[in-house]
Every structure is written in C-alpha cells, then in structure tokens.
mmCIF file of C-alpha atoms in Angstrom:
data_model
loop_
_atom_site.group_PDB
_atom_site.id
_atom_site.type_symbol
_atom_site.label_atom_id
_atom_site.label_comp_id
_atom_site.label_asym_id
_atom_site.label_seq_id
_atom_site.Cartn_x
_atom_site.Cartn_y
_atom_site.Cartn_z
ATOM 1 C CA MET A 25 1.308 -0.759 7.506
ATOM 2 C CA ASN A 26 3.107 -4.545 6.724
ATOM 3 C CA ALA A 27 2.314 -8.042 6.081
ATOM 4 C CA GLU A 28 6.236 -9.192 7.714
ATOM 5 C CA GLY A 29 5.815 -12.808 8.605
ATOM 6 C CA ILE A 30 2.712 -13.251 6.475
ATOM 7 C CA ILE A 31 3.703 -16.118 3.967
ATOM 8 C CA GLY A 32 2.118 -18.931 2.121
ATOM 9 C CA LYS A 33 2.759 -22.162 3.372
ATOM 10 C CA ARG A 34 2.115 -23.967 -0.451
ATOM 11 C CA SER A 35 2.991 -21.292 -2.538
ATOM 12 C CA GLY A 36 5.539 -18.984 -0.752
ATOM 13 C CA VAL A 37 3.654 -16.049 -1.840
ATOM 14 C CA GLN A 38 4.375 -13.220 0.532
ATOM 15 C CA PRO A 39 1.729 -10.197 -0.004
ATOM 16 C CA THR A 40 3.386 -6.632 0.165
ATOM 17 C CA ASN A 41 1.580 -3.220 0.077
ATOM 18 C CA LEU A 42 0.704 -2.241 -3.405
ATOM 19 C CA PHE A 43 0.624 1.620 -2.369
ATOM 20 C CA SER A 44 2.891 1.809 0.449
ATOM 21 C CA THR A 45 5.024 4.943 1.301
ATOM 22 C CA ASP A 46 7.966 2.705 2.686
ATOM 23 C CA PRO A 47 11.034 3.505 0.105
ATOM 24 C CA ALA A 48 12.438 0.247 1.232
ATOM 25 C CA ILE A 49 9.044 -1.640 -0.327
ATOM 26 C CA ARG A 50 9.185 0.986 -3.229
ATOM 27 C CA ALA A 51 12.548 -0.300 -3.827
ATOM 28 C CA ALA A 52 12.065 -3.584 -3.768
ATOM 29 C CA GLU A 53 8.980 -4.021 -5.574
ATOM 30 C CA HIS A 54 8.309 -5.988 -8.702
ATOM 31 C CA PRO A 55 8.452 -4.136 -12.005
ATOM 32 C CA HIS A 56 4.908 -4.248 -12.922
ATOM 33 C CA ALA A 57 3.911 -2.870 -9.601
ATOM 34 C CA ALA A 58 3.417 0.335 -11.029
ATOM 35 C CA GLU A 59 1.454 -1.055 -14.088
ATOM 36 C CA LEU A 60 -1.101 -2.263 -11.449
ATOM 37 C CA ARG A 61 -1.122 1.484 -9.600
ATOM 38 C CA ARG A 62 -1.985 3.267 -12.755
ATOM 39 C CA TRP A 63 -4.763 0.541 -13.619
ATOM 40 C CA ALA A 64 -6.066 0.909 -10.108
ATOM 41 C CA SER A 65 -6.055 4.696 -9.708
ATOM 42 C CA GLY A 66 -6.150 5.681 -13.567
ATOM 43 C CA TYR A 67 -8.745 3.150 -14.641
ATOM 44 C CA LEU A 68 -10.925 1.641 -11.443
ATOM 45 C CA SER A 69 -11.217 4.597 -9.559
ATOM 46 C CA ARG A 70 -12.469 6.791 -12.565
ATOM 47 C CA PRO A 71 -15.969 6.897 -14.418
ATOM 48 C CA HIS A 72 -16.305 5.122 -17.921
ATOM 49 C CA ARG A 73 -18.376 6.504 -20.404
ATOM 50 C CA ASP A 74 -19.174 2.401 -21.101
ATOM 51 C CA LEU A 75 -19.916 1.753 -17.592
ATOM 52 C CA GLY A 76 -23.890 2.130 -17.835
ATOM 53 C CA ARG A 77 -23.841 4.069 -14.566
ATOM 54 C CA PRO A 78 -22.241 7.271 -12.917
ATOM 55 C CA GLY A 79 -19.497 7.233 -10.842
ATOM 56 C CA PRO A 80 -16.124 5.279 -11.068
ATOM 57 C CA VAL A 81 -15.883 1.787 -12.496
ATOM 58 C CA CYS A 82 -15.392 0.507 -8.789
ATOM 59 C CA PRO A 83 -16.758 2.596 -6.574
ATOM 60 C CA TYR A 84 -14.555 1.139 -3.343
ATOM 61 C CA ILE A 85 -11.197 1.649 -4.802
ATOM 62 C CA GLY A 86 -10.729 4.965 -4.196
ATOM 63 C CA ARG A 87 -10.904 4.525 -0.251
ATOM 64 C CA ALA A 88 -9.047 1.269 -0.421
ATOM 65 C CA ILE A 89 -6.155 3.119 -2.230
ATOM 66 C CA GLY A 90 -6.682 6.345 0.363
ATOM 67 C CA GLY A 91 -6.059 3.777 3.038
ATOM 68 C CA ARG A 92 -3.450 1.646 1.615
ATOM 69 C CA TYR A 93 -5.558 -1.647 1.583
ATOM 70 C CA LEU A 94 -4.360 -2.919 -1.369
ATOM 71 C CA TRP A 95 -1.909 -5.964 -1.280
ATOM 72 C CA VAL A 96 -0.495 -7.858 -3.832
ATOM 73 C CA CYS A 97 2.028 -10.871 -4.700
ATOM 74 C CA PHE A 98 3.415 -11.248 -7.955
ATOM 75 C CA VAL A 99 3.810 -15.060 -9.161
ATOM 76 C CA GLU A 100 6.547 -15.379 -11.917
ATOM 77 C CA GLY A 101 6.798 -18.028 -14.850
ATOM 78 C CA ARG A 102 5.381 -19.124 -17.654
ATOM 79 C CA ARG A 103 4.824 -22.664 -16.685
ATOM 80 C CA ILE A 104 2.309 -21.909 -13.913
ATOM 81 C CA ASP A 105 -0.358 -24.934 -14.072
ATOM 82 C CA ALA A 106 -3.957 -25.392 -12.667
ATOM 83 C CA GLU A 107 -2.334 -27.151 -9.486
ATOM 84 C CA ARG A 108 0.093 -24.258 -8.824
ATOM 85 C CA ILE A 109 -2.595 -21.698 -9.054
ATOM 86 C CA THR A 110 -4.714 -23.454 -6.828
ATOM 87 C CA ALA A 111 -1.974 -23.549 -4.055
ATOM 88 C CA VAL A 112 -1.418 -19.946 -4.540
ATOM 89 C CA VAL A 113 -5.051 -19.492 -4.060
ATOM 90 C CA ASP A 114 -5.418 -21.661 -1.079
ATOM 91 C CA ASP A 115 -2.399 -19.516 0.414
ATOM 92 C CA LEU A 116 -4.232 -16.278 -0.250
ATOM 93 C CA ASN A 117 -7.683 -17.831 1.525
ATOM 94 C CA ASP A 118 -5.337 -18.668 4.731
ATOM 95 C CA LEU A 119 -3.567 -15.232 4.410
ATOM 96 C CA PHE A 120 -6.398 -13.153 3.511
ATOM 97 C CA PRO A 121 -7.961 -12.784 7.112
ATOM 98 C CA ALA A 122 -4.439 -11.739 8.597
ATOM 99 C CA LEU A 123 -3.690 -9.138 6.149
ATOM 100 C CA PRO A 124 -4.054 -5.420 7.555
ATOM 101 C CA PRO A 125 -6.585 -3.952 8.202
ATOM 102 C CA ARG A 126 -8.183 -6.719 10.470
ATOM 103 C CA HIS A 127 -11.072 -4.701 11.999
ATOM 104 C CA GLU A 128 -14.278 -3.384 10.565
ATOM 105 C CA PRO A 129 -14.941 -1.379 8.879
ATOM 106 C CA ASP A 130 -11.974 -0.587 7.434
ATOM 107 C CA ASN A 131 -11.095 -4.181 6.512
ATOM 108 C CA GLU A 132 -14.067 -4.414 4.564
ATOM 109 C CA LEU A 133 -12.083 -2.350 1.840
ATOM 110 C CA LYS A 134 -9.168 -4.357 1.571
ATOM 111 C CA ALA A 135 -8.050 -6.922 -0.830
ATOM 112 C CA VAL A 136 -5.076 -9.081 -2.030
ATOM 113 C CA LEU A 137 -4.181 -9.635 -5.245
ATOM 114 C CA ALA A 138 -2.347 -12.644 -6.928
ATOM 115 C CA VAL A 139 -0.769 -11.694 -9.824
ATOM 116 C CA PHE A 140 0.632 -14.185 -12.746
ATOM 117 C CA PRO A 141 2.483 -11.348 -15.173
ATOM 118 C CA ASP A 142 3.911 -14.286 -17.401
ATOM 119 C CA LEU A 143 0.835 -16.116 -18.362
ATOM 120 C CA THR A 144 -0.439 -15.534 -21.927
ATOM 121 C CA GLU A 145 -3.064 -18.155 -21.492
ATOM 122 C CA TYR A 146 -5.904 -17.595 -18.891
ATOM 123 C CA VAL A 147 -7.920 -20.869 -19.207
ATOM 124 C CA ASP A 148 -6.452 -21.846 -15.821
ATOM 125 C CA ILE A 149 -6.939 -18.629 -13.951
ATOM 126 C CA ASP A 150 -11.065 -19.213 -15.181
ATOM 127 C CA ALA A 151 -10.821 -22.860 -14.279
ATOM 128 C CA VAL A 152 -9.238 -22.665 -10.888
ATOM 129 C CA GLN A 153 -11.469 -19.454 -10.003
ATOM 130 C CA GLN A 154 -14.866 -21.581 -10.868
ATOM 131 C CA VAL A 155 -13.730 -24.390 -8.431
ATOM 132 C CA GLN A 156 -12.768 -22.611 -5.841
ATOM 133 C CA LYS A 157 -15.290 -19.965 -5.568
ATOM 134 C CA THR A 158 -17.678 -21.339 -3.456
ATOM 135 C CA ARG A 159 -15.061 -22.110 -0.486
ATOM 136 C CA PHE A 160 -14.501 -17.951 -0.719
ATOM 137 C CA VAL A 161 -18.066 -17.373 -0.737
ATOM 138 C CA ASP A 162 -19.056 -19.579 2.414
ATOM 139 C CA LYS A 163 -16.735 -17.318 4.284
ATOM 140 C CA GLY A 164 -18.324 -14.319 2.857
ATOM 141 C CA LEU A 165 -15.525 -13.502 0.220
ATOM 142 C CA MET A 166 -15.189 -13.235 -3.169
ATOM 143 C CA LEU A 167 -12.859 -14.597 -5.589
ATOM 144 C CA GLY A 168 -12.384 -12.898 -8.780
ATOM 145 C CA GLN A 169 -10.479 -13.429 -11.927
ATOM 146 C CA PHE A 170 -9.229 -10.493 -14.278
ATOM 147 C CA TYR A 171 -7.099 -10.882 -17.350
ATOM 148 C CA PRO A 172 -6.455 -8.880 -20.192
ATOM 149 C CA GLY A 173 -9.104 -9.325 -22.976
ATOM 150 C CA CYS A 174 -11.517 -11.001 -20.365
ATOM 151 C CA THR A 175 -14.928 -10.785 -21.403
ATOM 152 C CA VAL A 176 -17.042 -11.203 -18.339
ATOM 153 C CA ALA A 177 -19.581 -8.464 -18.618
ATOM 154 C CA GLY A 178 -20.349 -5.989 -16.400
ATOM 155 C CA LEU A 179 -23.295 -4.796 -14.193
ATOM 156 C CA HIS A 180 -25.118 -2.588 -16.227
ATOM 157 C CA ASN A 181 -23.776 -2.842 -19.211
ATOM 158 C CA PRO A 182 -23.539 -6.583 -21.234
ATOM 159 C CA ASN A 183 -20.792 -4.793 -23.575
ATOM 160 C CA PHE A 184 -18.877 -3.612 -20.533
ATOM 161 C CA PRO A 185 -15.661 -5.893 -20.345
ATOM 162 C CA ALA A 186 -15.750 -5.140 -16.136
ATOM 163 C CA LEU A 187 -12.903 -7.680 -15.693
ATOM 164 C CA ASP A 188 -10.531 -6.635 -18.430
ATOM 165 C CA ALA A 189 -7.194 -6.041 -16.658
ATOM 166 C CA PRO A 190 -3.710 -5.460 -17.786
ATOM 167 C CA LEU A 191 -2.353 -8.576 -16.253
ATOM 168 C CA PRO A 192 -3.811 -11.689 -14.999
ATOM 169 C CA ILE A 193 -5.067 -11.707 -11.883
ATOM 170 C CA LEU A 194 -7.222 -13.629 -9.110
ATOM 171 C CA ALA A 195 -8.303 -10.659 -6.745
ATOM 172 C CA VAL A 196 -9.893 -11.791 -3.178
ATOM 173 C CA ARG A 197 -11.857 -9.354 -0.942
ATOM 174 C CA TYR A 198 -14.955 -9.141 1.123
ATOM 175 C CA MET A 199 -18.432 -9.708 -0.335
ATOM 176 C CA ALA A 200 -20.123 -6.768 -1.381
ATOM 177 C CA PRO A 201 -24.250 -6.134 -1.431
ATOM 178 C CA THR A 202 -23.446 -5.086 -4.902
ATOM 179 C CA ASP A 203 -22.414 -8.889 -5.790
ATOM 180 C CA PHE A 204 -25.493 -10.329 -5.781
ATOM 181 C CA PRO A 205 -25.655 -10.511 -9.789
ATOM 182 C CA PHE A 206 -22.630 -12.680 -9.131
ATOM 183 C CA LEU A 207 -24.146 -14.828 -6.836
ATOM 184 C CA ASN A 208 -27.705 -15.815 -8.011
ATOM 185 C CA THR A 209 -26.671 -18.732 -10.439
ATOM 186 C CA ARG A 210 -26.238 -21.432 -7.242
ATOM 187 C CA GLN A 211 -28.792 -21.517 -4.102
ATOM 188 C CA GLU A 212 -25.421 -21.933 -1.878
ATOM 189 C CA TRP A 213 -24.054 -18.683 -2.970
ATOM 190 C CA ILE A 214 -27.505 -16.706 -2.251
ATOM 191 C CA ASP A 215 -27.993 -18.280 0.888
ATOM 192 C CA THR A 216 -24.566 -16.946 2.218
ATOM 193 C CA TYR A 217 -25.273 -13.438 0.294
ATOM 194 C CA PHE A 218 -28.618 -13.527 2.834
ATOM 195 C CA LYS A 219 -26.759 -14.733 5.987
ATOM 196 C CA VAL A 220 -24.109 -11.846 5.695
ATOM 197 C CA PHE A 221 -26.217 -9.077 4.641
ATOM 198 C CA ALA A 222 -29.942 -9.897 5.760
ATOM 199 C CA PRO A 223 -29.131 -11.495 9.498
ATOM 200 C CA ALA A 224 -32.503 -10.469 10.641
ATOM 201 C CA ILE A 225 -34.143 -12.631 7.849
ATOM 202 C CA PRO A 226 -35.298 -15.668 9.590
ATOM 203 C CA GLY A 227 -33.759 -18.802 8.142
ATOM 204 C CA PHE A 228 -36.206 -21.010 6.577
ATOM 205 C CA ILE A 229 -37.555 -17.557 4.584
ATOM 206 C CA SER A 230 -34.067 -16.608 3.244
ATOM 207 C CA ASN A 231 -33.770 -20.480 2.038
ATOM 208 C CA SER A 232 -36.879 -20.040 0.356
ATOM 209 C CA MET A 233 -36.136 -16.699 -1.348
ATOM 210 C CA ALA A 234 -33.068 -18.431 -2.518
ATOM 211 C CA ALA A 235 -34.672 -21.053 -3.994
ATOM 212 C CA LYS A 236 -36.892 -18.665 -6.217
ATOM 213 C CA LEU A 237 -34.179 -16.476 -6.860
ATOM 214 C CA VAL A 238 -31.764 -18.651 -8.538
ATOM 215 C CA GLU A 239 -30.934 -18.037 -12.317
ATOM 216 C CA THR A 240 -29.865 -20.124 -15.109
ATOM 217 C CA PRO A 241 -26.039 -19.026 -15.719
ATOM 218 C CA ALA A 242 -25.709 -15.883 -18.697
ATOM 219 C CA GLY A 243 -21.813 -15.572 -18.953
ATOM 220 C CA ARG A 244 -21.036 -14.522 -15.619
ATOM 221 C CA SER A 245 -18.022 -16.369 -13.653
ATOM 222 C CA GLY A 246 -16.357 -13.737 -11.745
ATOM 223 C CA SER A 247 -16.479 -10.893 -9.653
ATOM 224 C CA ALA A 248 -16.398 -7.511 -10.799
ATOM 225 C CA PRO A 249 -15.064 -4.365 -9.571
ATOM 226 C CA ARG A 250 -17.850 -3.645 -6.858
ATOM 227 C CA GLY A 251 -20.716 -1.635 -8.205
#
C-alpha cells in the first residue's frame, strides 16, 4: 500500500504509510515516525483509567493499525504560520480520498496526519482547525487538532485530555457516529451528521431535529479519538 504520486500541489506534502512494512519506506522515514507509532499503538489503542469508559482510548485505531490505514506527512520548520498550515490542510482535503484504501468498509478506518514537529506554539493549529472544520464536515470528514497539553475534554470524563499528543498534529478521517458531541454546536454540522448516519430520516424532520439539538459551545473544538 503506497501513496506514490499523491502530492499536495500547494504545500508539497506527500503522505507515507506510518505502519508500512516496506524496508525502503522505513529506512527513509522521518525521525519522529517511531514516536507516532508508539503513541498510536501504546496509548490510543489501549484502555486508560481516566477515560471514563471501558475499551481503548480510540476504539478504531487497532483495526487501522492492523490494516496499515494510517498516513502521515511531516511539515518541518519553526516559522510555520496559519497561511502555511492552511495550505497543508487544503492539500489534505484534496488528497484524502485518493489515499488507500479507497473503498468501503476499509476506507472508513483510514486517517492522514499532518505533523508539525518543530512547532512549540499551537494557536495557529487551533485557529486553522476552527476555520476549516466546516468544509470537512460538509464532506463527511472530521478535521481534528492534537498537540502537547491540549485541554479539549474527552466525551466521558471532562478531566481527561482527549486530544493531548506528543507532537502537534492536524488529522483528517471519516466522520463516525460517536462524533455527535463534536458537531452539536452548529446546526449545519448536525445536518450533515444526519445526512451521513440517518439517510432514511426525511429531510424536513432531520432539519427540525438539528435545530432543536444545537447546544452552546462548552470547550469542545476538535474531534477526539473516536469513542
């Protein structure tokens, strides 16, 4: 499974498979790739006592790792501003459908991570995620931010920092049924959620339900590991 020829036209990012078994890919990988694999397999795929529910932090990550469905591109440099991050996100939006696997049901488990290993300030990460989230939701996708010290709470324990990560990351994946709490602060997001997961509901009914379900934001801005 490779992404040969899949390159961002704006930013030049080229995703590689994080769990590839190809010796050539492993030999040329970024120095932080091993750290990401440890985070994914040693943290996200395992239970946590503070999570607030049984099971791994991300209930889908184990199958994604097993299928080698996780893609990553590293964007180096300390002087990366919101404009540069936006260019990367624009490219991820274009490239995500082309990354393997492309067909259901396996494609629902894939994700691509844009990693900014040299950044130590995350204001622009948060800002770009907030601005760009709607365009991803409109396509049935989620754009989530992760970084060291991120305080966005988990779904089951408000004291659990669900988006804390060893490196600053913007991640793209398909929307999951458990994403509702991250979409219920705007009616257009809930509308899309219903279109994806409840297509049998008549449109006028789902629109009415969406209007009644919108909540006042309470610190939720991203998309936590699915669960």
